[in-house]
Short mmCIF file of C-alpha atoms and ligand atoms in Angstrom, two decimals:
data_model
loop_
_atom_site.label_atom_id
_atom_site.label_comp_id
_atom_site.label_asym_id
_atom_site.label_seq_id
_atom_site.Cartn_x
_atom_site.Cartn_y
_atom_site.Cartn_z
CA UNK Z 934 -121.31 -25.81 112.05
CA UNK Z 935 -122.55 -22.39 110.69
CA UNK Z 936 -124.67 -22.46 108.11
CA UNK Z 937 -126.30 -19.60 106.59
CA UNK Z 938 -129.74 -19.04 105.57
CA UNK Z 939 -130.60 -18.83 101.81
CA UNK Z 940 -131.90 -15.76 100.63
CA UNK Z 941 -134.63 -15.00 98.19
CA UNK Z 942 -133.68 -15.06 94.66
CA UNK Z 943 -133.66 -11.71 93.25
CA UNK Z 944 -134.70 -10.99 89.80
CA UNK Z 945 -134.31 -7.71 88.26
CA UNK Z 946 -138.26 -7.76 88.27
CA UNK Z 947 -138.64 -8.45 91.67
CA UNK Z 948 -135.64 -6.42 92.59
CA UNK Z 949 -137.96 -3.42 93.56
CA UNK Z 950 -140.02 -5.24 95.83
CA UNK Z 951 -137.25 -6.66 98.31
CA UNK Z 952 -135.80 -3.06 97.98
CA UNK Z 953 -138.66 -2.01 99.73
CA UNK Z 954 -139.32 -4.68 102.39
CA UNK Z 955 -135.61 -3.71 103.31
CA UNK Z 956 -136.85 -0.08 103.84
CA UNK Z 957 -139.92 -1.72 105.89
CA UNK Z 958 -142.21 -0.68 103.36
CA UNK Z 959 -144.51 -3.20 101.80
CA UNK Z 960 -144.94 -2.48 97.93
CA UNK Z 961 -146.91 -4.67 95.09
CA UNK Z 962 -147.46 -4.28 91.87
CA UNK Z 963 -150.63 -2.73 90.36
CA UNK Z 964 -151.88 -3.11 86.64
CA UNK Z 965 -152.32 0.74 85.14
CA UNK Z 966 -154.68 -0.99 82.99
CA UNK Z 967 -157.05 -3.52 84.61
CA UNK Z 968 -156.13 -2.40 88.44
CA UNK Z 969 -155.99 -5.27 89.44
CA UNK Z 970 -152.55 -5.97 92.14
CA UNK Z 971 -150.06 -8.08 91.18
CA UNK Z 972 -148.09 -10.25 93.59
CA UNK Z 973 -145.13 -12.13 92.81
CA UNK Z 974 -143.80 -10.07 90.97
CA UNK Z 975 -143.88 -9.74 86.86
CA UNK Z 976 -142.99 -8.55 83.90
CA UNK Z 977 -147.21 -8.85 82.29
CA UNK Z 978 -150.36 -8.64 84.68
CA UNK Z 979 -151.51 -12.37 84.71
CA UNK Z 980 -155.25 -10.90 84.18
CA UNK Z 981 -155.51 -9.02 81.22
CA UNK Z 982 -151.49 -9.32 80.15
CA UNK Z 983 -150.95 -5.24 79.93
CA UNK Z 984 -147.29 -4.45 80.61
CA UNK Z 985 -147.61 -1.16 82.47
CA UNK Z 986 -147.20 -2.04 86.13
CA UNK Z 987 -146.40 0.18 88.99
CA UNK Z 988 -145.18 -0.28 92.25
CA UNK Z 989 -147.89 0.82 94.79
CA UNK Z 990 -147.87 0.87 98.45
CA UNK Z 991 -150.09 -1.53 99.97
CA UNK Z 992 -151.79 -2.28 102.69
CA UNK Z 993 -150.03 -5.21 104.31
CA UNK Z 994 -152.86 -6.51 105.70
CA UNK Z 995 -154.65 -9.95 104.69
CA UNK Z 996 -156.57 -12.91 106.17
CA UNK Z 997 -154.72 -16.33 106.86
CA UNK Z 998 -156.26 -19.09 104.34
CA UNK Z 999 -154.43 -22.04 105.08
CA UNK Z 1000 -150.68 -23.03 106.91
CA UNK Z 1001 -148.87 -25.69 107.82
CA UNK Z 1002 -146.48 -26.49 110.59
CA UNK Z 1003 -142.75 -27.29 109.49
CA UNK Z 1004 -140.91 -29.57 111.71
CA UNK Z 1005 -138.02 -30.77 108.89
CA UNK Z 1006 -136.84 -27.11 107.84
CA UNK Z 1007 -136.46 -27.69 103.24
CA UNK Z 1008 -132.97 -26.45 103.86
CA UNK Z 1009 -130.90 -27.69 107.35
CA UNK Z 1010 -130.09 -23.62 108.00
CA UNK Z 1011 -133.57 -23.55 108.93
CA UNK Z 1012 -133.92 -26.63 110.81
CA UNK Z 1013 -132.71 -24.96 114.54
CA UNK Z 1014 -136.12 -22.68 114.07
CA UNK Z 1015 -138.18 -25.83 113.37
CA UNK Z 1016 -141.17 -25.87 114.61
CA UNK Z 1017 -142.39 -22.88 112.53
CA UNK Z 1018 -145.38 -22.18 110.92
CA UNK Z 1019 -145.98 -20.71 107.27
CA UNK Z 1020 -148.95 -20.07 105.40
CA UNK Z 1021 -151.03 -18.74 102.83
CA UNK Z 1022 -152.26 -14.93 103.36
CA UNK Z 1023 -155.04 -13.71 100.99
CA UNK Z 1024 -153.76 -9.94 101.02
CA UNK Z 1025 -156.82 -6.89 101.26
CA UNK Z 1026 -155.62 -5.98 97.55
CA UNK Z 1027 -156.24 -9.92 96.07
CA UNK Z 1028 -152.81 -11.68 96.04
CA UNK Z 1029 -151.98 -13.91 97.69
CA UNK Z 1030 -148.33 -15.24 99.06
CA UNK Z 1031 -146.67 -17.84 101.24
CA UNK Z 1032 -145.40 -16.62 104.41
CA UNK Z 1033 -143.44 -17.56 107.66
CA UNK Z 1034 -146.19 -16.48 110.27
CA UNK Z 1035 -145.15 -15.02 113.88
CA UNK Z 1036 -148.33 -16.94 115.35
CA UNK Z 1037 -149.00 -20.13 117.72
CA UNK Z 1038 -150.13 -23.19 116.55
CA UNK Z 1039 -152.73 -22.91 118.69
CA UNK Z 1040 -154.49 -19.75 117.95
CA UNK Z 1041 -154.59 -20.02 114.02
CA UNK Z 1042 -157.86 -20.12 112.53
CA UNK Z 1043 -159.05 -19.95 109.07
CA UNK Z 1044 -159.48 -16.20 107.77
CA UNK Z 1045 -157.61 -14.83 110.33
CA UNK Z 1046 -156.49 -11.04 109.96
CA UNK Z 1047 -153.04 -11.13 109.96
CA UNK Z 1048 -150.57 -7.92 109.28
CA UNK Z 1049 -147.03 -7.85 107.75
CA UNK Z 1050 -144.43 -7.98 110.08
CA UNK Z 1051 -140.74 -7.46 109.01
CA UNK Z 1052 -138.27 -9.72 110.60
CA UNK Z 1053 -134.20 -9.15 109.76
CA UNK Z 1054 -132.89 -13.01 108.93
CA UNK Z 1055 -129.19 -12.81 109.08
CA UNK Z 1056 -129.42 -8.93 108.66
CA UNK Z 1057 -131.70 -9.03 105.24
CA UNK Z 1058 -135.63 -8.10 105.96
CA UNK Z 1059 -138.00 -10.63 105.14
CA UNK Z 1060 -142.07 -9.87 104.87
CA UNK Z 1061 -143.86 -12.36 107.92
CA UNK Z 1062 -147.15 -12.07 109.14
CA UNK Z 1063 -148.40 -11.76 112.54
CA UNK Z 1064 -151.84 -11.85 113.78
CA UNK Z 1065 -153.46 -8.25 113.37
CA UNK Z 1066 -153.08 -5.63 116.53
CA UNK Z 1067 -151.10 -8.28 118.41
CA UNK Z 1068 -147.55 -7.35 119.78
CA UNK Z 1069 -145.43 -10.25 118.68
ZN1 ZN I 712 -154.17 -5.92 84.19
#
């Protein structure tokens, strides 16, 4: 049996974002008005609703808040990776965003400085984190 992993919903909103992570390059959203960043992305900063917002390079760097380890995979094309971990990473810029992260059980801790790590699933780039200066 050969089933393939699903891949993120694209939007034409969030189109520009997975363009990047395919060029390895790790883009949000930042409001022109407020300044604050934006992450997922949208149409209206969820701050102070102004519609002008531009895709910024960022920094890719954030601090674990909380994770869990997944033993039953939410789709079965997942399952063979099971045990994997995902979590929450609070990003430098604010946002934050679920992520798979490339990190042992054992060695996750709360605020821990992870970095984004780009990892090709069935030859499409998806944004993971790993733990910061650590060669994964
Ligand atoms: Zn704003």
């Amino acid at each position: 049996m050969n089933i393939s992993l699903p891949q993120p919903t694209i939007t034409p909103i969030s189109q520009p974002f997975w363009d990047y992570i395919q060029e390895k390059k790790f883009y949000l959203q930042c409001c022109q008005d407020c300044h604050k960043w934006v992450f997922y992305p949208r149409a209206h900063c969820p701050d102070c609703f102004g519609s002008d917002l531009k895709w910024q390079a960022a920094s890719g760097n954030g601090k674990l808040t909380t994770w869990s380890v997944v033993h039953r995979a939410g789709h079965p094309a997942w399952q063979e990776r099971a045990p994997y971990v995902v979590g929450i990473v609070e990003l430098e810029e604010g946002p934050s965003l679920l992520t798979h992260l490339l990190i042992d059980e054992q060695d996750l801790y709360y605020q821990l400085p992870v970095e984004i790590n780009f990892q090709s699933i069935n030859g499409f780039l998806l944004p993971f984190f790993q733990e910061k200066g650590v060669r994964v």
